[in-house]
Coordinates of C-alpha atoms in Angstrom, one line a residue:
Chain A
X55 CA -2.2 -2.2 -2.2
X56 CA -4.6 -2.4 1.0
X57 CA -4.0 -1.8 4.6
X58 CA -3.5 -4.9 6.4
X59 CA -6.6 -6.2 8.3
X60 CA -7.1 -7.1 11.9
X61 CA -5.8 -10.9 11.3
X62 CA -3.0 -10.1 9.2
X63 CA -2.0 -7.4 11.7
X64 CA -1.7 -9.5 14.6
X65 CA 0.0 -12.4 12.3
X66 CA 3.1 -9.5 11.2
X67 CA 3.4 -8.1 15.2
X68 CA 3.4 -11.8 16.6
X69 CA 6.4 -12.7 13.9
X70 CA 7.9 -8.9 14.8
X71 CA 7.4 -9.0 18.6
X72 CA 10.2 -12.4 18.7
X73 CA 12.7 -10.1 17.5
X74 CA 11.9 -6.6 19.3
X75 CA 9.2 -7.1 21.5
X76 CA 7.2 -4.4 22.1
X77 CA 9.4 -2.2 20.3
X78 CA 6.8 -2.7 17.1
X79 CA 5.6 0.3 18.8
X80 CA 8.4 2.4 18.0
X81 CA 7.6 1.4 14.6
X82 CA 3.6 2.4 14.9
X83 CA 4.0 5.7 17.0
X84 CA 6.7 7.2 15.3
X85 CA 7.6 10.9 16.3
X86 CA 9.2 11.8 12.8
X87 CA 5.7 11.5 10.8
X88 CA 3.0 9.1 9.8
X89 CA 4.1 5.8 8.8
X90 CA 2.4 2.6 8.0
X91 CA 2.0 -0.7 7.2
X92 CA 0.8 -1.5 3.6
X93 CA -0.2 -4.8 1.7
X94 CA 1.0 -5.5 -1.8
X95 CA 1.1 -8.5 -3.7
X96 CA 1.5 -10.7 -0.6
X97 CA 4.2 -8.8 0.8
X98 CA 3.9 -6.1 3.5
X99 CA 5.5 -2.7 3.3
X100 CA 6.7 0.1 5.7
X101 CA 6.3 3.2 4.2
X102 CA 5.4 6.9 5.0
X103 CA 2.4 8.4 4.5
X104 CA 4.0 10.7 1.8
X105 CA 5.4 7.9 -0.2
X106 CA 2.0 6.3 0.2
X107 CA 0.3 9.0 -1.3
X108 CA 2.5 9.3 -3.9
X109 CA 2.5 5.1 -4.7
X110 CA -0.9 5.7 -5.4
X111 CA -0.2 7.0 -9.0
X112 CA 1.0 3.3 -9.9
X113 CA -1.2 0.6 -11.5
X114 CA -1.2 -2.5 -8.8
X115 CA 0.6 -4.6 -11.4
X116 CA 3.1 -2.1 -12.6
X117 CA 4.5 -1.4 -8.6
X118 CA 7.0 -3.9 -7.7
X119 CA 7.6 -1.9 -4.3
X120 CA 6.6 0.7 -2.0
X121 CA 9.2 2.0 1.2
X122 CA 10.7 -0.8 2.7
X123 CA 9.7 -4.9 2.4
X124 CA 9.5 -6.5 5.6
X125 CA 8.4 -9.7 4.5
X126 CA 5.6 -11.2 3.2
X127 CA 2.4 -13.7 3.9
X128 CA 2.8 -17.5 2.7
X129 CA -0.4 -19.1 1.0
X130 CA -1.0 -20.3 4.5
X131 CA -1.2 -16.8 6.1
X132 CA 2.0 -17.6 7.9
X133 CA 4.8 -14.5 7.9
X134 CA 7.9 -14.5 6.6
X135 CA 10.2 -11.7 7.7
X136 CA 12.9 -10.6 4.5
X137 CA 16.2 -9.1 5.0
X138 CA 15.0 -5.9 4.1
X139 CA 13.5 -5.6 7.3
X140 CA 16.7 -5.6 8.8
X141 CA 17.6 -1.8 8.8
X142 CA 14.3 -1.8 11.4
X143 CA 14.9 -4.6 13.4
X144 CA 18.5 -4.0 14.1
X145 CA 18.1 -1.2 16.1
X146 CA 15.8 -2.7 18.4
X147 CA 16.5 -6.1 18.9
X148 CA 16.1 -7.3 22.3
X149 CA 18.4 -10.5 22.0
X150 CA 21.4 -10.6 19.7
X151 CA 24.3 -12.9 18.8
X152 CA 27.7 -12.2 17.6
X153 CA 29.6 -14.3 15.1
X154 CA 33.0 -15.0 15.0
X155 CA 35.2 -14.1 11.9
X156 CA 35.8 -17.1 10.7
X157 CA 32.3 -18.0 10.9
X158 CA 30.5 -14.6 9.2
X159 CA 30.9 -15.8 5.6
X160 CA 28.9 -19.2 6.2
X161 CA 26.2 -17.5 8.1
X162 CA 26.3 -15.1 5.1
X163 CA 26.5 -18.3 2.3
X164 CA 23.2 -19.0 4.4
X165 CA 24.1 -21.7 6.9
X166 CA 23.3 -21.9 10.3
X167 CA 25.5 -20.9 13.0
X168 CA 27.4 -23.2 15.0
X169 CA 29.0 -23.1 18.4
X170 CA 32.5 -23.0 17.2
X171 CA 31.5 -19.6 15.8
X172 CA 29.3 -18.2 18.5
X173 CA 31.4 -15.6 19.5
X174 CA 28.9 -13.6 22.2
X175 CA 25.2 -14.1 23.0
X176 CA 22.6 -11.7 24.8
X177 CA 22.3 -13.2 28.9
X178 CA 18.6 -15.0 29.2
X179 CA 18.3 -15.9 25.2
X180 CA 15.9 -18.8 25.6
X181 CA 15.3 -22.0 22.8
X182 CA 13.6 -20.5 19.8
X183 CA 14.0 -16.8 20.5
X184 CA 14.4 -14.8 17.6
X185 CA 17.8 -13.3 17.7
X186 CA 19.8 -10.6 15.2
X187 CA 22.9 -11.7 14.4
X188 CA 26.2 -9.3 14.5
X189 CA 29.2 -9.5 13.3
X190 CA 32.0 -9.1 15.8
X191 CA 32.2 -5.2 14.5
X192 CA 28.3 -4.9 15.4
X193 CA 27.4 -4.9 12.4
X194 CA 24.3 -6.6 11.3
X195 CA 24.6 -9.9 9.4
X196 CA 20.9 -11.0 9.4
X197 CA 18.5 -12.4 12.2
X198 CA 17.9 -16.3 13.3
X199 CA 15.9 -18.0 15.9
X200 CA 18.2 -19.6 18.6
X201 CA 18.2 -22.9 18.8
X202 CA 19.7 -23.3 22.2
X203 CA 19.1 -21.2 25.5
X204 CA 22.1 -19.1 26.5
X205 CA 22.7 -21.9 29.2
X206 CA 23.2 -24.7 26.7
X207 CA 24.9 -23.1 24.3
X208 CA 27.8 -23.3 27.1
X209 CA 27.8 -27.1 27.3
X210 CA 27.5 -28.2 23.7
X211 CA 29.8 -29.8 21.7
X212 CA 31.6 -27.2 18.5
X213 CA 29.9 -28.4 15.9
X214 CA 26.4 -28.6 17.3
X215 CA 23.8 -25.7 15.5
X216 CA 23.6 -22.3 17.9
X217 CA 21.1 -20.2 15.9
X218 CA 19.4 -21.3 13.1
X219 CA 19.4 -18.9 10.0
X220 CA 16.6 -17.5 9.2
X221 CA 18.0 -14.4 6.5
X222 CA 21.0 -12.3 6.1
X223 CA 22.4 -9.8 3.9
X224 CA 23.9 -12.0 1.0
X225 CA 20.7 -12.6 0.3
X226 CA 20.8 -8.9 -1.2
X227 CA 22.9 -10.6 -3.9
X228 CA 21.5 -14.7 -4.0
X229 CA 17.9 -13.3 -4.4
X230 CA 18.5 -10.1 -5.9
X231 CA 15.5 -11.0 -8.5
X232 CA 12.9 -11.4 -5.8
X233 CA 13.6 -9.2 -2.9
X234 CA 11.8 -6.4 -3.1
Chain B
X150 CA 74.6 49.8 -15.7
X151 CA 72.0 49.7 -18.3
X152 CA 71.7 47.0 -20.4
X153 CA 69.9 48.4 -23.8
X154 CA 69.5 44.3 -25.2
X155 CA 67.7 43.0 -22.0
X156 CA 65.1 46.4 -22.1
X157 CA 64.3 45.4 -25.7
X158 CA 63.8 42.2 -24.9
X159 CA 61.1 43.1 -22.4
X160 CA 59.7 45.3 -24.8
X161 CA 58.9 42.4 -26.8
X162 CA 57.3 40.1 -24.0
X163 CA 54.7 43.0 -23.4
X164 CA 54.0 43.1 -26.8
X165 CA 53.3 39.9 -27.1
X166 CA 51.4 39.4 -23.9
X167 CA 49.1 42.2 -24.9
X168 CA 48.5 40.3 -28.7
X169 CA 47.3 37.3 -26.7
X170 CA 45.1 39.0 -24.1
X171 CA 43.5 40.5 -27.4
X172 CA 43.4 37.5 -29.2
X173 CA 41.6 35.8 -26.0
X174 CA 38.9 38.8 -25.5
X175 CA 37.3 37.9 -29.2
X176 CA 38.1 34.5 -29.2
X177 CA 35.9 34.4 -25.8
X178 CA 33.2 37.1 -27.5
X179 CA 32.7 34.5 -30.4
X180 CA 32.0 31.4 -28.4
X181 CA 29.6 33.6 -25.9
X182 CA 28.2 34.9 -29.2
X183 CA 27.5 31.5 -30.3
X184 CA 26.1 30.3 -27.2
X185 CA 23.5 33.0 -27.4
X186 CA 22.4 32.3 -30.7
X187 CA 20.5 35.2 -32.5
X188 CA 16.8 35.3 -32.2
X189 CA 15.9 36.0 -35.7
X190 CA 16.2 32.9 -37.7
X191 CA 16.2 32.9 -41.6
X192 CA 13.6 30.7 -43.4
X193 CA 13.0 30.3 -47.3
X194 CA 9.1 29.8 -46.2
X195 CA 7.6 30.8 -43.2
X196 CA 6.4 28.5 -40.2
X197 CA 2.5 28.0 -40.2
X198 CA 1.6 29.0 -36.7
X199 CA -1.0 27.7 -34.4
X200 CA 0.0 29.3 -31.1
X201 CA -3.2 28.1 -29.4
X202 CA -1.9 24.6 -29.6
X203 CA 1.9 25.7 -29.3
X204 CA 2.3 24.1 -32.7
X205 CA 4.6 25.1 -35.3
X206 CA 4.9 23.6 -39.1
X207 CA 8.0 24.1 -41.0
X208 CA 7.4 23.1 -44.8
X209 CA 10.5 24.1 -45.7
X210 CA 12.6 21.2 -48.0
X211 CA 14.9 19.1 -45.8
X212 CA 18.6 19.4 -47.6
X213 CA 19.2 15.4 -47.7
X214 CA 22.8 16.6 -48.2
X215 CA 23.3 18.5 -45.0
X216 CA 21.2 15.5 -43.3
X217 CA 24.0 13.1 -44.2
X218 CA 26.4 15.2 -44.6
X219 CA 26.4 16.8 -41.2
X220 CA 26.4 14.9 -38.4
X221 CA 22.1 13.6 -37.9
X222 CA 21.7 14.8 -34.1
X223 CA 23.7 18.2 -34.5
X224 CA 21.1 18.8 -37.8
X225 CA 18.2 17.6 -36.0
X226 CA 19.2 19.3 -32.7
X227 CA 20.1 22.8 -35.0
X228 CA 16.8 22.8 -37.1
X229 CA 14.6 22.0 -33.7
X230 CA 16.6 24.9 -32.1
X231 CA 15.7 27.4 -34.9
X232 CA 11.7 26.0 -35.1
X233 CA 11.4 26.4 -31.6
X234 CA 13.1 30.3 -31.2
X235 CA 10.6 31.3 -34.2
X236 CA 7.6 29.6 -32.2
X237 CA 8.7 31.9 -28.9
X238 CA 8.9 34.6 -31.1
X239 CA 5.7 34.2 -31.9
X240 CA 4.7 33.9 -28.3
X241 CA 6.3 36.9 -27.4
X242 CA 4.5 39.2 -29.9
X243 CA 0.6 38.4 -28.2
X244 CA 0.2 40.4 -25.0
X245 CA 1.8 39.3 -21.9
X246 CA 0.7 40.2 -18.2
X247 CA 2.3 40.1 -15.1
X248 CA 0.9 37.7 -12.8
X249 CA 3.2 37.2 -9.3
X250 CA 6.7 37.7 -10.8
X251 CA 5.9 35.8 -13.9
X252 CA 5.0 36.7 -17.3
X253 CA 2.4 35.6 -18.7
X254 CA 0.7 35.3 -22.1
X255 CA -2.4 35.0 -23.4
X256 CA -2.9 32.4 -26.1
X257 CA -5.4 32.4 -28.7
X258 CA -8.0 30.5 -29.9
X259 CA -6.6 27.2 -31.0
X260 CA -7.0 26.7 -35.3
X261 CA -5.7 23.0 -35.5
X262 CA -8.5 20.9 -34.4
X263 CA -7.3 17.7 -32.6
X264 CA -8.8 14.2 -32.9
X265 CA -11.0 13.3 -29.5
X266 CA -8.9 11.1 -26.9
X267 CA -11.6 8.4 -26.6
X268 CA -13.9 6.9 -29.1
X269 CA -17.1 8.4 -30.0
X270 CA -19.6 6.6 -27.7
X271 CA -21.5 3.5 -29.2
X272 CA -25.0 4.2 -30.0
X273 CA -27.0 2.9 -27.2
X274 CA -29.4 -0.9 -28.4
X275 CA -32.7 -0.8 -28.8
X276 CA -34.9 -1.0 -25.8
X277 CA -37.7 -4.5 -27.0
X278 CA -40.1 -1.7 -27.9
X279 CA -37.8 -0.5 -30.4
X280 CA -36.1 -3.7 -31.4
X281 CA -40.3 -5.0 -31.8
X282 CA -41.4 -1.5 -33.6
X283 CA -39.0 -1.9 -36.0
X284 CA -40.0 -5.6 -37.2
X285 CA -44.0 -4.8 -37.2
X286 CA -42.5 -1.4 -39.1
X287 CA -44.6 0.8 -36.4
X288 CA -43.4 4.6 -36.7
X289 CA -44.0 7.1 -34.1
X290 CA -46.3 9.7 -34.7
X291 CA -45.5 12.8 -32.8
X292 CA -48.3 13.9 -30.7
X293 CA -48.6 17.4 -29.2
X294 CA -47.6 17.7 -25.5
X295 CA -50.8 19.7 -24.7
X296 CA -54.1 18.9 -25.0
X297 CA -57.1 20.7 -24.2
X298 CA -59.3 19.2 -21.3
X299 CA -63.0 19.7 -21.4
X300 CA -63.8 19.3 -17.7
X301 CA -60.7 22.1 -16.5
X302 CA -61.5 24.3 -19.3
X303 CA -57.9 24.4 -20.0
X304 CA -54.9 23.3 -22.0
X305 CA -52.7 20.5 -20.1
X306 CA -50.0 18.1 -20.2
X307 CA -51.0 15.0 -21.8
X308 CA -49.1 12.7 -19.4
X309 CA -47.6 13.2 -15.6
X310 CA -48.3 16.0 -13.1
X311 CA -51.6 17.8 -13.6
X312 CA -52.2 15.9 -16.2
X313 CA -55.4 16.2 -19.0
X314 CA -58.7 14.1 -18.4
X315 CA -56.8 12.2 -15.0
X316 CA -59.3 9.6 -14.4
X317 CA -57.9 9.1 -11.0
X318 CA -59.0 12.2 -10.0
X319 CA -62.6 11.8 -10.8
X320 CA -65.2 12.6 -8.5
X321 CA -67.8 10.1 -9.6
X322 CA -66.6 6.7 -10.7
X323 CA -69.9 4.0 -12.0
X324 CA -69.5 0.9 -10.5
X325 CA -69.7 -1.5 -13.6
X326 CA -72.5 -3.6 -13.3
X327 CA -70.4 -6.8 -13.2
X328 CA -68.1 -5.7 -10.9
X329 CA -68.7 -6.6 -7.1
X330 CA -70.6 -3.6 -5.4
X331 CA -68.3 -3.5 -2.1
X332 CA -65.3 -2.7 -4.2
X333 CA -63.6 0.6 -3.9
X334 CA -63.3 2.2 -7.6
X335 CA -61.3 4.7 -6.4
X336 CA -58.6 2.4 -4.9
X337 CA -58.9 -0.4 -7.8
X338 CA -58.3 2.9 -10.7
X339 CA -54.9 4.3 -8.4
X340 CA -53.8 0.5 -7.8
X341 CA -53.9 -0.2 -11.8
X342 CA -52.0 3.0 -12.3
X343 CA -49.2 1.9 -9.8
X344 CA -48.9 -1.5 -11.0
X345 CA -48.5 0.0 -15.0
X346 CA -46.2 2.7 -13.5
X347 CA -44.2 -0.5 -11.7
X348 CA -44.1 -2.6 -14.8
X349 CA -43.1 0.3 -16.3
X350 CA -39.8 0.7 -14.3
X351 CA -39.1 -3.4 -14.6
X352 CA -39.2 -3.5 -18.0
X353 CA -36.5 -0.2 -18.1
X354 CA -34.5 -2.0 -15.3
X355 CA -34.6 -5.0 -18.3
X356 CA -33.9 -3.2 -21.0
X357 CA -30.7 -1.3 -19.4
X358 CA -29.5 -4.8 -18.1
X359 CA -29.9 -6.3 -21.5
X360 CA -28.0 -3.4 -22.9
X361 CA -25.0 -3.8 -20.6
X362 CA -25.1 -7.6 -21.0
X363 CA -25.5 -8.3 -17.1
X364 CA -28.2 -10.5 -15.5
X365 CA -31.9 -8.7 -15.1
X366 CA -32.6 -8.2 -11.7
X367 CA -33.7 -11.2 -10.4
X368 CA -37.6 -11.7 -9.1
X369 CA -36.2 -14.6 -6.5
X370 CA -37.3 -18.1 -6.8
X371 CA -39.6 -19.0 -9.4
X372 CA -42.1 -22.0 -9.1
X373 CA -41.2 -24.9 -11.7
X374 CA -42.3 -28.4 -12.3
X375 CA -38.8 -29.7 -11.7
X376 CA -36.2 -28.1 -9.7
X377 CA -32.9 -28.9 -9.6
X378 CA -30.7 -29.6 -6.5
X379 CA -29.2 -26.5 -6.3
X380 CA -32.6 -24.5 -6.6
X381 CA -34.0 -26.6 -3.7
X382 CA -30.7 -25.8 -1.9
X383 CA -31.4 -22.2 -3.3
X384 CA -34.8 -22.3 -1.9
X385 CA -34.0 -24.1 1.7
X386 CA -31.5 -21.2 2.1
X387 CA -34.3 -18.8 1.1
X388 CA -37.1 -20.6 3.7
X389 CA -34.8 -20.5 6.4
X390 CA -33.7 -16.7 6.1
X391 CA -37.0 -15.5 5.5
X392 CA -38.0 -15.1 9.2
X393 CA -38.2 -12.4 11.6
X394 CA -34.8 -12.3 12.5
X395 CA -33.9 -13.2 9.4
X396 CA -32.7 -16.8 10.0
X397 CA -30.7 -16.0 13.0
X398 CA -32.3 -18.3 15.9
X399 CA -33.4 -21.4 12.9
X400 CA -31.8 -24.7 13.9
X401 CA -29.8 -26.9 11.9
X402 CA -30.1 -30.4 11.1
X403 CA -27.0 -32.4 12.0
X404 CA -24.3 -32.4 9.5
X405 CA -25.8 -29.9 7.7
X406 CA -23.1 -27.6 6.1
X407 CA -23.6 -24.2 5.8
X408 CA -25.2 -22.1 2.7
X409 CA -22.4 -21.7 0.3
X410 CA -21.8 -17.7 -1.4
X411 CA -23.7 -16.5 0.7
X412 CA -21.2 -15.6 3.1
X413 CA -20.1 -11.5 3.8
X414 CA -17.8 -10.4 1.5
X415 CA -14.0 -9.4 2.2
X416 CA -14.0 -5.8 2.5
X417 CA -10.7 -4.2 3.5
X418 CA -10.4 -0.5 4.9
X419 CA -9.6 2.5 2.4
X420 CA -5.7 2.7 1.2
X421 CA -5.6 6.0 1.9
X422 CA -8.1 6.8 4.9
X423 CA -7.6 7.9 8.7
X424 CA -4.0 7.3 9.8
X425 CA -4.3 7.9 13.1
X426 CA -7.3 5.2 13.8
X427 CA -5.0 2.8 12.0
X428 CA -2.4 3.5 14.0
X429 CA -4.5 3.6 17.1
X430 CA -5.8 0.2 16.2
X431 CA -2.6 -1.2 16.1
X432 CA -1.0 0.4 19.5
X433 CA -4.5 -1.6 21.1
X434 CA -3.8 -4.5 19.6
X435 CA -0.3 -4.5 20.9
X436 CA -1.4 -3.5 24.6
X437 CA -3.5 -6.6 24.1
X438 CA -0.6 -9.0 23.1
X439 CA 2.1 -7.6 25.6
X440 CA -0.7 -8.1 28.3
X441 CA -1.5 -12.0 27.0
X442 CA 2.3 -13.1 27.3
X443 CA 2.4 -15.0 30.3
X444 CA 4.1 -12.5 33.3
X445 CA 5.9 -15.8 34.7
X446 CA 8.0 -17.8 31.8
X447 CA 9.0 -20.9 32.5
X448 CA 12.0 -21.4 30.1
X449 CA 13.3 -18.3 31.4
X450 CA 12.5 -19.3 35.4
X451 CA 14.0 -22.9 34.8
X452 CA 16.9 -21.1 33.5
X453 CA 17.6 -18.7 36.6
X454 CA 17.2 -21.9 39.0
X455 CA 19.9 -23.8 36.8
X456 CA 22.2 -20.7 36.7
X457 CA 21.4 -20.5 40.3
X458 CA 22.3 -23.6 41.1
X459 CA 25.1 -24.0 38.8
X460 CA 26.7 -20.8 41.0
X461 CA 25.8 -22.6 44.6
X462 CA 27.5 -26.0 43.3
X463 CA 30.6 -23.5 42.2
X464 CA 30.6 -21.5 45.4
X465 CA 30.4 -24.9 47.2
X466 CA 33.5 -26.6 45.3
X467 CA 35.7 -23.1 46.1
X468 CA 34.6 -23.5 49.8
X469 CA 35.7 -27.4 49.2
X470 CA 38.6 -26.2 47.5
X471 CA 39.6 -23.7 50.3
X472 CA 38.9 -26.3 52.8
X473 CA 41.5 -28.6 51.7
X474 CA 44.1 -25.9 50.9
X475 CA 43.9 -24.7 54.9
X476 CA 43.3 -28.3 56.6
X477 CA 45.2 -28.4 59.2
X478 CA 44.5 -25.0 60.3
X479 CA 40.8 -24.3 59.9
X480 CA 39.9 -27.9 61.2
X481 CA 41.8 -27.4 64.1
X482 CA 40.5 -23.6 64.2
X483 CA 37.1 -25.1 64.0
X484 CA 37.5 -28.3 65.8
X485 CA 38.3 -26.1 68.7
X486 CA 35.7 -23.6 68.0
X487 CA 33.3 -26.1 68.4
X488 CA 34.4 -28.2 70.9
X489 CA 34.9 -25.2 73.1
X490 CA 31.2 -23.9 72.5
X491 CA 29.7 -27.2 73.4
X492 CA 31.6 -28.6 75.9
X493 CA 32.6 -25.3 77.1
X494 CA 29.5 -23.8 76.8
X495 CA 28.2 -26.7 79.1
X496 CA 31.2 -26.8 81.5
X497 CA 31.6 -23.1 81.9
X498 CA 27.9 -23.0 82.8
X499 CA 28.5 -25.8 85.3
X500 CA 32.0 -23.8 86.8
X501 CA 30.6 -20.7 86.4
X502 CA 27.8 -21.5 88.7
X503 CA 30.4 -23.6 90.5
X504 CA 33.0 -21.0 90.3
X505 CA 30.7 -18.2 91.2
X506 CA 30.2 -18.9 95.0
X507 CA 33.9 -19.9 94.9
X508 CA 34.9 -15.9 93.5
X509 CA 32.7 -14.6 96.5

């Protein structure tokens, strides 16, 4: 476990900031204690100080995880956000989408989300905005990165892709072995 | 009005109430009694003790019979049970203090010696004196550490500070008769001495690297009828580095690719070091991003102007849509309006001037 450096900072708060913009610093500069962004195995963690301190009494290859996952670096040094994340983006997100009924269980199977099950979209979402997806209840399902502006969305045909999936929560139970 | 059989009856039901309550009361006293075992505990041998370790032995025969008989976690769970109360006991007759609300007691020295954790340490190798001693068979002979020096009139040291008959502290050197007469014997005696004293250290330097089985330290490039390409690599890299600003103005040849491992290494910051640097790092770093993002977006103007002009084409359909409802009506309303502003406008300009000297 490290701290994250300089690059790989700006790499996680680029991916972060399409969700919930400069929220991240909501996240940073948090009121109720220290907490902070750690490096494990690829994967970065959000954890408090306290739990930090007490990871420490692990062996690197005997801690599977620390606090909360939010995704983790591909061999490239590209970032890949995980559902885990969710609980911390949800509340901030600065565009969302609502699904229809009908159409929460595909996004949940992992499928992308189509017009004919677009049930409400945030005003001003533009092409390739990352977006959290609701369910009709608000809860949240997962996030995705819009594939149509708000405008468009309003002239294409049912079947054409809305927002593409990126992860949602049924991946809690399809990749229950490697979420961490 | 009084019924003798009914009284008798509830005689009875008293009776019988206050049997049960009884019956409860030690029924209740037993299974308390048997929670709180006794702290005496009977034993055909007694425990060997050694309280310094909290260790007790019981050599007392195991019935196999109760073993299998009885069910193997109750026996195990009683006979621990009874072990452990006689080790307290134990405990509780040394003498206790009172140290903030607890009691405390002081244990004695332990008897049982235990085996060390780690493995003794390995003997460490020979040093190549040793290793070359031992084949020639060469013994040490233990000399005295002080020795008596004529000149001080004193016993001394035999080696190091203040040291017996130092020859670099003579006052008088000869100059040998083959040496060269501008030399300084002074100088040349103290430079011999630092060079053994340096040769010294190397060869300690070699023998702990041999020991540990890493690489002695290395005396850079050594001169060699044939290098390889990687020593003249090696050495280029060496050359080019080996100026006052330590290679930072030399040019390169075209193509050339830069020295390989001999780059900075990745060093990260401490897991657990100053939190709020980090997080002041970070906030920077995000006031640097939120001020890069373009202040005008495109997708998001282009957007706005469609919406826009989306609602002016709507607006201008209703006002069509209005128009066509209302024809008659407006068009006339309008065709008059305007017929009467121009034309009027004109002609009552003309009457009124005309009309003016007419009203007077």
């Amino acid at each position: 476990m490290r701290p994250l450096t300089d690059e790989e900072t700006k790499i996680m708060f680029e991916k972060l900031s399409k969700y919930i913009g400069e929220n991240i610093k909501l996240l940073v500069d948090r009121p109720d204690g220290t907490y902070c962004f750690r490096l494990h195995q690829d994967r970065v963690f959000y954890m408090s100080e306290k739990i930090l301190k007490l990871a420490t009494n692990f062996s690197r290859d005997k801690l599977i995880s620390v606090g909360t996952c939010f995704g983790k670096f591909s061999k490239t040094k590209k970032f890949r956000l995980h559902i885990t994340a969710l609980d911390f983006l949800a509340p901030y997100a600065k565009f969302k989408v609502w699904v229809r009924p009908g159409a929460e269980q595909s996004f949940l199977y992992g499928n992308h989300v189509l017009k004919s099950g677009l049930g409400r979209i945030t005003e001003n979402t533009m092409q390739y905005q990352g977006v959290v997806v609701y369910s009709m209840a608000d809860v949240p399902l997962g996030f995705g990165v819009a594939a149509k502006s708000t405008q468009e969305c309003r002239r294409v045909d049912p079947m054409s892709i809305v927002v593409f999936h990126q992860a949602d929560v049924g991946e809690f139970i399809r990749n229950e072995d490697t979420l961490t | 009005m009084f019924d003798p059989a009914s009284h008798v009856l509830r005689c009875e039901m008293t009776n019988m109430a206050a049997c049960s309550v009884e019956e409860l009361l030690a029924k209740a006293e037993q299974e308390e009694a048997e929670k709180l075992k006794s702290i005496s505990v009977q034993k055909e041998l007694d425990l060997e003790f050694d309280v310094g370790n909290l260790l007790a032995c019981d050599k007392n025969r195991i019935e196999s019979r109760d073993f299998r008989e009885q069910r193997k976690e109750d026996f195990l769970r009683a006979l621990a049970r009874d072990n452990t109360q006689l080790l307290i006991n134990e405990i509780w007759k040394l003498p206790t203090e009172r140290i903030a609300e607890v009691i405390v007691a002081k244990l004695p020295e332990q008897t049982t010696r235990l085996p060390r954790e780690k493995p003794p340490p390995k003997p460490r190798p020979p040093t190549r004196w040793e290793q070359f001693a031992k084949l020639k068979g060469i013994q040490n002979k233990k000399k005295t550490n002080l020795v008596w020096d004529e000149t001080a009139k004193e016993w001394r040291r035999r080696w190091g500070y203040k040291r017996a008959n130092d020859n670099t502290k003579d006052w008088l050197v000869e100059v040998p008769e083959t040496a060269d007469p501008n030399e300084d014997q002074f100088a040349r005696r103290t430079k011999a001495k630092k060079e053994r004293v340096a040769k010294n250290e190397l060869n300690r330097l070699k023998n702990i690297a041999r020991a540990q089985k890493i690489k002695t330290p290395g005396v850079g490039l050594l001169p060699k009828a044939q290098q390889s390409k990687d020593e003249l690599a090696k050495a280029v890299n060496v050359a080019k580095t080996s100026t006052a600003s330590v290679g930072r103005f030399q040019d390169r040849l075209p193509k050339e690719k830069p020295p390989k491992n001999s780059g900075k290494k990745r060093k990260f910051e401490p897991l657990i070091g100053d939190f709020s640097t980090e997080k002041k790092k970070q906030l920077e770093l995000l006031k640097l991003m939120s001020s890069k993002t373009p202040k005008l977006d495109i997708t998001k103007a282009v957007n706005t102007q469609m919406r826009q002009e989306d609602r002016e084409e709507a607006a201008a359909r209703r006002r069509k849509g209005a128009g066509g409802k209302g024809r008659k009506g407006s068009m006339a309303g309008r065709g008059k309006g305007k017929g009467g502003k121009g034309k009027g406008g004109k002609a009552g300009g003309g009457g009124k001037r005309r009309g003016k000297p007419g009203k007077h």
